[in-house]
Amino acid sequence: MNKPSGNLATYNQPLLFEMIRSFTTLARTLNLSHAVTELNSTRQTVRRHIAQLEELRGEKLFWIKDRRYELTSAGEAALPEAKDLIARAKVWSRGQSGSHGALQYLKAEEGEWVFFQQQQALGDIWNDDSLLLRETYRAWMMSSCEIENPRLAHVRPYLMVYRHSDAGWICVEFGEKSAYVNWFGRDYARSSIGRPIAQLPAGEEFGRLLYQSFHDIQTTQSARLDHVFTRMPKRDDEKQVTLVYQRLMMAGFFPDKTLAVITLVVPTSDVNISDLNEEQRGAITPIDPPDFDPDNAIFEVIATDAR
């Protein structure tokens, strides 16, 4: 198969979704009987879905050896996006995802837990009241994304560093002045190092979309800014409170040139998230911003002098 020979109009949208679902399920199980059971389908139907998808894409997705399935290189390359399509479709159908001005928007509520995330334009940083936010973004650019670069050293205590592993994204460093340490305490933060990011109660598909922002930063080696509205417990208290913060995510490189994601969390009261009602906005717990000495704003001063 070298060229796509299928016609998209031949398959209606529900069938196309089922074709992709058969592909992702079989790719995970690599066993036709197990996939059929999980899909509540038939062997003939799953085989037909795979054949139709291969025809549509113009490439073989599986090899069959000794009646066992193995992904081809094309199948391996197609799988991540296929999983994303399934996750996006399920989350979107529940009204949990969308976009505002072509920027990602996610929301979910499960019992007392609530989570809203709305991506912001990076240019908004320059007009933000947070000096730490502006200085960190400038320092990141000047550091060439190198975590150990001296130009990043003065803001590094406020940052969290993540690495991708077989278990998912794990935090490998909590800055001693980071919002996480400020909220939960140094000992709790240290005990969290090396743990995968917790799966949120909204389900696997929603969690996959949240992970997508980490993957996007890692892949594009760029940055993004989000506003987040959520609930979490206080330090040494099981009672949950409502928080709002800005999260700046930036690509990073460890000294061995492996990729990382660096984040800065800055509490805010000036939140730009659609669909928040007055009751939710009124429940926000005020949090003091990080204590950042203006005298340490090296690149802010340079930028101001250059004007």
Coordinates of N, CA, C and O in Angstrom, one line a residue, residues 28-184:
R28 N -3.6 -2.2 21.3 CA -3.3 -2.4 22.8 C -3.3 -3.8 23.2 O -2.4 -4.2 23.9
T29 N -4.2 -4.6 22.7 CA -4.3 -6.0 23.1 C -3.4 -6.9 22.2 O -2.9 -8.0 22.7
L30 N -3.3 -6.6 21.0 CA -2.6 -7.4 20.0 C -3.1 -8.8 20.0 O -2.4 -9.8 19.7
N31 N -4.4 -8.9 20.3 CA -5.0 -10.2 20.3 C -6.5 -10.0 19.8 O -7.2 -9.3 20.5
L32 N -6.8 -10.7 18.7 CA -8.1 -10.4 18.1 C -9.3 -10.8 19.0 O -10.3 -10.1 19.2
S33 N -9.2 -12.0 19.7 CA -10.2 -12.4 20.6 C -10.4 -11.4 21.7 O -11.6 -11.1 22.1
H34 N -9.3 -11.0 22.3 CA -9.5 -10.0 23.4 C -10.1 -8.7 23.0 O -10.9 -8.1 23.7
A35 N -9.7 -8.2 21.8 CA -10.2 -7.0 21.2 C -11.7 -7.1 21.0 O -12.5 -6.2 21.3
V36 N -12.1 -8.3 20.4 CA -13.5 -8.5 20.1 C -14.4 -8.5 21.4 O -15.4 -7.9 21.5
T37 N -13.8 -9.1 22.4 CA -14.6 -9.2 23.7 C -14.7 -7.8 24.3 O -15.8 -7.4 24.8
E38 N -13.6 -7.0 24.3 CA -13.6 -5.7 24.8 C -14.5 -4.7 24.1 O -15.2 -3.9 24.6
L39 N -14.6 -4.9 22.7 CA -15.4 -4.1 21.9 C -16.9 -4.5 21.8 O -17.7 -3.8 21.2
N40 N -17.1 -5.7 22.4 CA -18.4 -6.3 22.2 C -18.8 -6.4 20.8 O -19.9 -6.0 20.4
S41 N -17.9 -6.9 20.0 CA -18.1 -7.0 18.5 C -17.9 -8.4 18.0 O -18.0 -9.4 18.8
T42 N -17.6 -8.6 16.8 CA -17.3 -9.9 16.2 C -15.9 -9.9 15.5 O -15.4 -8.8 15.2
R43 N -15.3 -11.0 15.3 CA -14.0 -11.1 14.7 C -14.1 -10.5 13.3 O -13.2 -9.8 12.8
Q44 N -15.2 -10.8 12.5 CA -15.3 -10.4 11.2 C -15.4 -8.8 11.1 O -14.8 -8.2 10.3
T45 N -16.1 -8.3 12.1 CA -16.3 -6.8 12.1 C -15.0 -6.1 12.4 O -14.6 -5.1 11.7
V46 N -14.2 -6.6 13.4 CA -12.9 -6.0 13.7 C -12.0 -6.1 12.5 O -11.3 -5.1 12.2
R47 N -11.9 -7.3 11.9 CA -11.0 -7.4 10.8 C -11.4 -6.5 9.6 O -10.6 -5.9 9.0
R48 N -12.8 -6.3 9.4 CA -13.2 -5.4 8.4 C -12.9 -4.0 8.7 O -12.4 -3.2 7.8
H49 N -13.0 -3.6 9.9 CA -12.6 -2.2 10.3 C -11.2 -1.9 10.1 O -10.8 -0.9 9.5
I50 N -10.3 -2.9 10.4 CA -8.9 -2.7 10.2 C -8.6 -2.6 8.7 O -7.8 -1.8 8.2
A51 N -9.2 -3.5 7.9 CA -9.0 -3.5 6.5 C -9.4 -2.2 5.8 O -8.8 -1.6 5.0
Q52 N -10.6 -1.7 6.3 CA -11.1 -0.4 5.8 C -10.2 0.7 6.1 O -10.0 1.6 5.3
L53 N -9.7 0.7 7.4 CA -8.8 1.8 7.8 C -7.5 1.8 7.0 O -7.0 2.8 6.6
E54 N -7.0 0.6 6.8 CA -5.8 0.4 6.0 C -6.0 0.9 4.6 O -5.1 1.6 4.0
E55 N -7.2 0.6 4.0 CA -7.5 1.1 2.7 C -7.6 2.6 2.6 O -7.1 3.2 1.7
L56 N -8.2 3.1 3.6 CA -8.4 4.6 3.7 C -7.1 5.3 3.8 O -6.9 6.4 3.2
R57 N -6.2 4.8 4.7 CA -4.9 5.4 4.9 C -3.9 5.1 3.8 O -2.9 5.8 3.7
G58 N -4.1 4.0 3.1 CA -3.1 3.6 2.1 C -1.9 3.0 2.7 O -0.8 3.1 2.1
E59 N -2.0 2.4 3.9 CA -0.8 1.7 4.5 C -1.2 0.6 5.4 O -2.3 0.6 5.9
K60 N -0.3 -0.3 5.6 CA -0.7 -1.5 6.4 C -0.4 -1.1 7.9 O 0.7 -0.6 8.2
L61 N -1.3 -1.4 8.7 CA -1.2 -1.1 10.2 C -0.7 -2.3 11.0 O -0.1 -2.0 12.1
F62 N -1.0 -3.5 10.6 CA -0.6 -4.7 11.4 C 0.0 -5.7 10.5 O -0.3 -5.8 9.3
W63 N 0.9 -6.5 11.1 CA 1.4 -7.8 10.5 C 0.8 -8.8 11.4 O 0.6 -8.7 12.6
I64 N 0.5 -10.0 10.8 CA 0.0 -11.1 11.5 C 1.0 -12.3 11.4 O 1.3 -12.7 10.3
K65 N 1.5 -12.6 12.6 CA 2.5 -13.7 12.6 C 2.0 -14.8 13.6 O 1.8 -14.4 14.8
D66 N 1.9 -16.0 13.2 CA 1.4 -17.1 14.0 C 0.1 -16.7 14.7 O -0.1 -16.9 15.9
R67 N -0.8 -16.1 14.0 CA -2.1 -15.7 14.4 C -2.1 -14.6 15.5 O -3.0 -14.3 16.2
R68 N -0.9 -14.0 15.7 CA -0.8 -12.8 16.6 C -0.5 -11.6 15.8 O 0.2 -11.6 14.8
Y69 N -1.1 -10.5 16.3 CA -1.0 -9.2 15.6 C 0.2 -8.4 16.1 O 0.5 -8.4 17.3
E70 N 0.9 -7.8 15.2 CA 2.0 -6.9 15.5 C 1.9 -5.6 14.7 O 1.5 -5.6 13.6
L71 N 2.1 -4.5 15.4 CA 2.0 -3.2 14.7 C 3.1 -3.0 13.7 O 4.3 -3.4 14.0
T72 N 2.8 -2.5 12.5 CA 3.8 -2.1 11.6 C 4.4 -0.8 12.0 O 3.9 -0.2 12.9
S73 N 5.5 -0.3 11.4 CA 6.0 1.0 11.7 C 5.0 2.1 11.4 O 4.9 3.0 12.2
A74 N 4.2 1.9 10.4 CA 3.1 2.8 10.1 C 2.0 2.8 11.1 O 1.5 3.8 11.5
G75 N 1.7 1.6 11.7 CA 0.8 1.5 12.7 C 1.2 2.1 14.0 O 0.4 2.8 14.7
E76 N 2.5 2.0 14.3 CA 3.1 2.6 15.5 C 3.0 4.1 15.4 O 2.7 4.8 16.4
A77 N 3.3 4.6 14.2 CA 3.3 6.1 14.0 C 1.8 6.6 14.0 O 1.6 7.8 14.5
A78 N 0.9 5.8 13.6 CA -0.5 6.3 13.6 C -1.2 6.2 15.0 O -2.2 6.9 15.2
L79 N -0.7 5.3 15.8 CA -1.4 5.0 17.1 C -1.6 6.2 18.0 O -2.7 6.4 18.5
P80 N -0.6 7.0 18.3 CA -0.8 8.1 19.3 C -1.9 9.1 18.9 O -2.7 9.5 19.7
E81 N -1.9 9.5 17.6 CA -3.0 10.4 17.2 C -4.3 9.7 17.2 O -5.4 10.4 17.5
A82 N -4.4 8.4 16.9 CA -5.6 7.7 16.9 C -6.2 7.7 18.3 O -7.4 7.9 18.6
K83 N -5.3 7.5 19.3 CA -5.8 7.5 20.7 C -6.3 8.9 21.1 O -7.3 9.1 21.8
D84 N -5.6 9.9 20.6 CA -6.0 11.3 20.9 C -7.4 11.6 20.2 O -8.2 12.2 20.8
L85 N -7.6 11.1 19.0 CA -8.9 11.3 18.4 C -10.0 10.6 19.2 O -11.1 11.2 19.4
I86 N -9.8 9.4 19.7 CA -10.8 8.7 20.5 C -11.1 9.5 21.8 O -12.2 9.8 22.2
A87 N -10.0 10.0 22.5 CA -10.1 10.7 23.7 C -10.8 12.0 23.5 O -11.7 12.4 24.2
R88 N -10.4 12.8 22.4 CA -11.1 14.0 22.1 C -12.6 13.9 21.8 O -13.4 14.7 22.2
A89 N -12.9 12.8 21.1 CA -14.3 12.6 20.7 C -15.1 12.3 21.9 O -16.2 12.9 22.1
K90 N -14.6 11.5 22.9 CA -15.4 11.2 24.1 C -15.5 12.4 25.0 O -16.6 12.7 25.5
V91 N -14.4 13.1 25.2 CA -14.5 14.3 26.0 C -15.3 15.4 25.4 O -16.1 16.0 26.1
W92 N -15.2 15.6 24.1 CA -16.0 16.6 23.5 C -17.5 16.3 23.5 O -18.3 17.1 23.8
S93 N -17.8 15.0 23.4 CA -19.2 14.6 23.4 C -19.8 14.8 24.8 O -21.1 14.9 24.9
R94 N -19.0 14.8 25.8 CA -19.5 15.1 27.2 C -19.5 16.6 27.5 O -19.8 17.0 28.6
G95 N -19.1 17.4 26.5 CA -19.1 18.9 26.7 C -17.9 19.3 27.6 O -17.9 20.4 28.2
Q96 N -16.8 18.5 27.6 CA -15.7 18.8 28.5 C -14.6 19.5 27.8 O -13.6 19.8 28.4
S97 N -14.6 19.6 26.5 CA -13.5 20.3 25.8 C -14.1 21.1 24.6 O -15.2 21.0 24.2
G98 N -13.2 22.1 24.2 CA -13.6 23.0 23.2 C -12.4 23.9 22.9 O -11.3 23.6 23.3
S99 N -12.7 25.0 22.3 CA -11.7 26.0 22.1 C -12.3 27.4 22.1 O -13.5 27.6 21.8
H100 N -11.5 28.3 22.5 CA -11.9 29.8 22.5 C -10.7 30.5 21.8 O -9.6 30.5 22.2
G101 N -11.0 31.1 20.6 CA -10.0 31.7 19.9 C -8.9 30.8 19.4 O -7.8 31.2 19.4
A102 N -9.3 29.5 19.1 CA -8.4 28.5 18.6 C -7.5 28.0 19.8 O -6.5 27.3 19.5
L103 N -7.7 28.4 21.0 CA -6.9 28.0 22.1 C -7.7 26.9 22.9 O -8.9 27.0 23.1
Q104 N -7.0 25.9 23.5 CA -7.7 24.8 24.2 C -8.5 25.2 25.4 O -8.0 26.1 26.2
Y105 N -9.6 24.6 25.6 CA -10.4 24.8 26.7 C -10.9 23.5 27.3 O -11.5 22.7 26.5
L106 N -10.7 23.2 28.5 CA -11.1 21.9 29.2 C -11.9 22.2 30.4 O -11.6 23.2 31.2
K107 N -12.9 21.4 30.7 CA -13.7 21.5 32.0 C -14.2 20.2 32.4 O -14.6 19.3 31.5
A108 N -14.3 19.9 33.7 CA -14.8 18.7 34.2 C -15.3 18.9 35.6 O -14.6 19.7 36.4
E109 N -16.3 18.2 36.0 CA -16.8 18.3 37.4 C -17.2 16.9 37.8 O -17.9 16.1 37.1
E110 N -16.7 16.5 39.0 CA -17.0 15.1 39.5 C -17.2 15.2 41.0 O -16.2 15.3 41.8
G111 N -18.5 15.2 41.4 CA -18.7 15.4 42.8 C -18.3 16.8 43.3 O -18.7 17.8 42.6
E112 N -17.5 16.9 44.3 CA -17.0 18.2 44.8 C -15.9 18.7 44.0 O -15.5 19.9 44.0
W113 N -15.2 17.8 43.2 CA -14.1 18.2 42.5 C -14.5 18.9 41.2 O -15.5 18.5 40.5
V114 N -13.7 19.9 40.8 CA -14.0 20.7 39.6 C -12.7 21.1 39.0 O -11.7 21.4 39.7
F115 N -12.6 21.2 37.7 CA -11.4 21.6 37.0 C -11.7 22.3 35.7 O -12.4 21.7 34.9
F116 N -11.3 23.5 35.6 CA -11.4 24.3 34.3 C -9.9 24.6 33.9 O -9.1 25.1 34.7
Q117 N -9.6 24.5 32.6 CA -8.3 24.9 32.1 C -8.6 25.6 30.8 O -9.1 25.1 29.9
Q118 N -8.1 26.9 30.7 CA -8.2 27.6 29.4 C -6.9 28.2 29.0 O -6.3 28.9 29.8
Q119 N -6.5 27.8 27.8 CA -5.2 28.3 27.3 C -5.3 29.8 27.0 O -6.3 30.3 26.5
Q120 N -4.2 30.5 27.2 CA -4.2 32.0 27.0 C -3.1 32.3 25.9 O -2.2 31.5 25.6
A121 N -3.3 33.5 25.4 CA -2.3 33.9 24.4 C -1.0 34.3 25.1 O -1.0 35.0 26.2
L122 N 0.1 33.8 24.6 CA 1.4 34.1 25.3 C 1.7 35.6 25.4 O 2.4 36.0 26.3
G123 N 1.2 36.3 24.4 CA 1.5 37.8 24.4 C 0.9 38.5 25.6 O 1.3 39.6 26.0
D124 N -0.1 37.8 26.3 CA -0.7 38.4 27.5 C 0.3 38.5 28.6 O 0.1 39.3 29.6
I125 N 1.4 37.8 28.6 CA 2.4 37.8 29.7 C 2.9 39.2 29.8 O 3.2 39.7 31.0
W126 N 3.1 39.9 28.7 CA 3.8 41.2 28.8 C 3.0 42.3 29.5 O 3.5 43.2 30.0
N127 N 1.7 42.1 29.6 CA 0.8 43.0 30.3 C 0.3 42.5 31.6 O -0.6 43.1 32.2
D128 N 0.8 41.3 32.0 CA 0.4 40.7 33.3 C 1.0 41.5 34.5 O 2.1 42.0 34.4
D129 N 0.3 41.5 35.6 CA 0.7 42.2 36.8 C 1.9 41.4 37.5 O 2.6 42.0 38.3
S130 N 2.0 40.1 37.2 CA 3.0 39.3 37.8 C 4.4 39.6 37.2 O 4.7 39.1 36.1
L131 N 5.3 40.2 38.0 CA 6.7 40.4 37.6 C 7.4 39.1 37.5 O 8.2 38.9 36.5
L132 N 7.1 38.1 38.3 CA 7.7 36.8 38.3 C 7.4 36.1 37.0 O 8.3 35.5 36.4
L133 N 6.2 36.2 36.5 CA 5.7 35.6 35.3 C 6.5 36.2 34.1 O 7.0 35.4 33.3
R134 N 6.6 37.5 34.0 CA 7.3 38.1 32.9 C 8.8 37.8 33.0 O 9.4 37.5 32.0
E135 N 9.4 37.8 34.2 CA 10.8 37.6 34.3 C 11.2 36.2 34.0 O 12.2 35.9 33.3
T136 N 10.3 35.2 34.4 CA 10.6 33.8 34.1 C 10.5 33.5 32.6 O 11.4 32.8 32.1
Y137 N 9.6 34.1 31.9 CA 9.4 33.9 30.5 C 10.7 34.5 29.8 O 11.2 33.8 28.9
R138 N 11.1 35.6 30.2 CA 12.3 36.2 29.6 C 13.6 35.4 29.9 O 14.4 35.1 29.0
A139 N 13.7 34.9 31.1 CA 14.8 34.2 31.5 C 14.9 32.8 30.8 O 16.0 32.4 30.4
W140 N 13.7 32.2 30.6 CA 13.6 31.0 29.8 C 14.1 31.2 28.4 O 14.9 30.4 27.9
M141 N 13.7 32.2 27.7 CA 14.2 32.5 26.4 C 15.7 32.8 26.3 O 16.4 32.3 25.5
M142 N 16.2 33.5 27.3 CA 17.6 33.8 27.3 C 18.5 32.6 27.7 O 19.7 32.6 27.3
S143 N 17.9 31.6 28.3 CA 18.6 30.5 28.8 C 18.7 29.4 27.7 O 19.3 28.3 27.9
S144 N 18.1 29.6 26.5 CA 18.0 28.6 25.4 C 17.4 27.3 25.9 O 17.8 26.3 25.4
C145 N 16.5 27.4 26.8 CA 15.7 26.3 27.4 C 16.6 25.4 28.2 O 16.2 24.3 28.6
E146 N 17.8 25.7 28.5 CA 18.7 24.9 29.3 C 18.5 25.0 30.8 O 18.6 26.1 31.4
I147 N 18.1 23.9 31.5 CA 17.7 24.0 32.9 C 18.8 24.5 33.8 O 18.6 25.3 34.7
E148 N 20.0 24.1 33.5 CA 21.2 24.5 34.3 C 21.8 25.8 33.8 O 22.9 26.2 34.4
N149 N 21.3 26.5 32.9 CA 21.8 27.7 32.4 C 21.8 28.8 33.5 O 20.7 29.0 34.2
P150 N 22.9 29.5 33.8 CA 22.9 30.5 34.8 C 21.8 31.6 34.7 O 21.4 32.2 35.7
R151 N 21.4 31.8 33.4 CA 20.4 32.9 33.2 C 19.0 32.5 33.7 O 18.1 33.3 33.9
L152 N 18.9 31.2 34.1 CA 17.6 30.8 34.6 C 17.7 30.6 36.1 O 16.6 30.4 36.8
A153 N 18.9 30.7 36.7 CA 19.1 30.4 38.1 C 18.3 31.2 39.1 O 17.8 30.7 40.1
H154 N 18.1 32.5 38.8 CA 17.4 33.4 39.8 C 15.9 33.1 39.8 O 15.3 33.5 40.8
V155 N 15.3 32.4 38.9 CA 13.9 32.1 38.9 C 13.7 30.6 39.2 O 12.5 30.2 39.4
R156 N 14.7 29.8 39.1 CA 14.6 28.4 39.2 C 13.9 28.0 40.6 O 13.2 27.0 40.6
P157 N 14.2 28.7 41.7 CA 13.5 28.2 42.9 C 12.0 28.2 42.9 O 11.3 27.6 43.7
Y158 N 11.4 28.9 41.9 CA 10.0 29.0 41.7 C 9.4 28.0 40.8 O 8.2 27.9 40.6
L159 N 10.3 27.2 40.2 CA 9.8 26.3 39.1 C 9.7 24.9 39.5 O 10.3 24.4 40.5
M160 N 8.9 24.1 38.7 CA 8.8 22.6 38.9 C 9.3 22.0 37.5 O 9.0 22.6 36.5
V161 N 10.0 20.9 37.6 CA 10.6 20.3 36.5 C 10.0 18.9 36.3 O 10.0 18.1 37.3
Y162 N 9.6 18.6 35.1 CA 9.0 17.3 34.8 C 9.8 16.5 33.7 O 10.3 17.2 32.8
R163 N 9.8 15.2 33.9 CA 10.4 14.4 32.9 C 9.4 13.3 32.5 O 8.6 12.8 33.3
H164 N 9.4 12.9 31.2 CA 8.6 11.8 30.7 C 9.2 10.5 31.0 O 10.4 10.3 30.7
S165 N 8.4 9.5 31.5 CA 8.9 8.2 31.8 C 7.9 7.2 31.3 O 6.8 7.5 30.8
D166 N 8.2 5.9 31.5 CA 7.3 4.8 31.1 C 6.0 4.9 31.9 O 5.0 4.4 31.5
A167 N 6.1 5.5 33.1 CA 4.9 5.6 34.0 C 4.1 6.9 33.7 O 3.1 7.2 34.3
G168 N 4.6 7.7 32.7 CA 3.9 9.0 32.4 C 4.8 10.1 32.8 O 6.0 10.0 33.0
W169 N 4.2 11.3 33.0 CA 5.0 12.5 33.4 C 5.2 12.5 34.9 O 4.2 12.4 35.6
I170 N 6.5 12.6 35.3 CA 6.8 12.7 36.7 C 7.5 13.9 37.0 O 8.3 14.5 36.2
C171 N 7.3 14.5 38.2 CA 8.0 15.6 38.7 C 9.3 15.2 39.3 O 9.3 14.3 40.2
V172 N 10.4 15.8 38.8 CA 11.7 15.4 39.4 C 12.3 16.6 40.2 O 13.4 16.4 40.8
E173 N 11.7 17.7 40.2 CA 12.2 18.8 41.0 C 11.1 19.8 41.4 O 10.3 20.3 40.5
F174 N 11.0 20.1 42.7 CA 10.1 21.1 43.2 C 11.0 22.3 43.7 O 11.7 22.1 44.6
G175 N 10.8 23.5 43.1 CA 11.6 24.6 43.6 C 11.1 25.0 45.0 O 10.0 24.9 45.3
E176 N 12.1 25.3 45.8 CA 11.8 25.6 47.3 C 10.8 26.7 47.5 O 10.2 26.9 48.5
K177 N 10.7 27.6 46.4 CA 9.7 28.7 46.5 C 8.6 28.6 45.6 O 7.8 29.5 45.4
S178 N 8.4 27.3 45.1 CA 7.3 27.1 44.1 C 6.0 27.1 44.8 O 5.9 26.9 46.0
A179 N 4.9 27.4 44.0 CA 3.6 27.4 44.6 C 3.2 26.1 45.3 O 2.5 26.1 46.3
Y180 N 3.7 25.0 44.7 CA 3.4 23.7 45.3 C 3.9 23.5 46.7 O 3.3 23.0 47.6
V181 N 5.2 23.9 46.8 CA 5.8 23.9 48.2 C 5.1 24.8 49.1 O 4.9 24.5 50.3
N182 N 4.8 26.0 48.6 CA 4.1 27.0 49.5 C 2.8 26.5 50.0 O 2.4 26.8 51.1
W183 N 2.1 25.7 49.1 CA 0.8 25.3 49.5 C 0.8 24.0 50.4 O 0.1 23.9 51.4
F184 N 1.6 23.1 50.0 CA 1.6 21.8 50.7 C 2.8 21.6 51.7 O 2.7 20.7 52.5

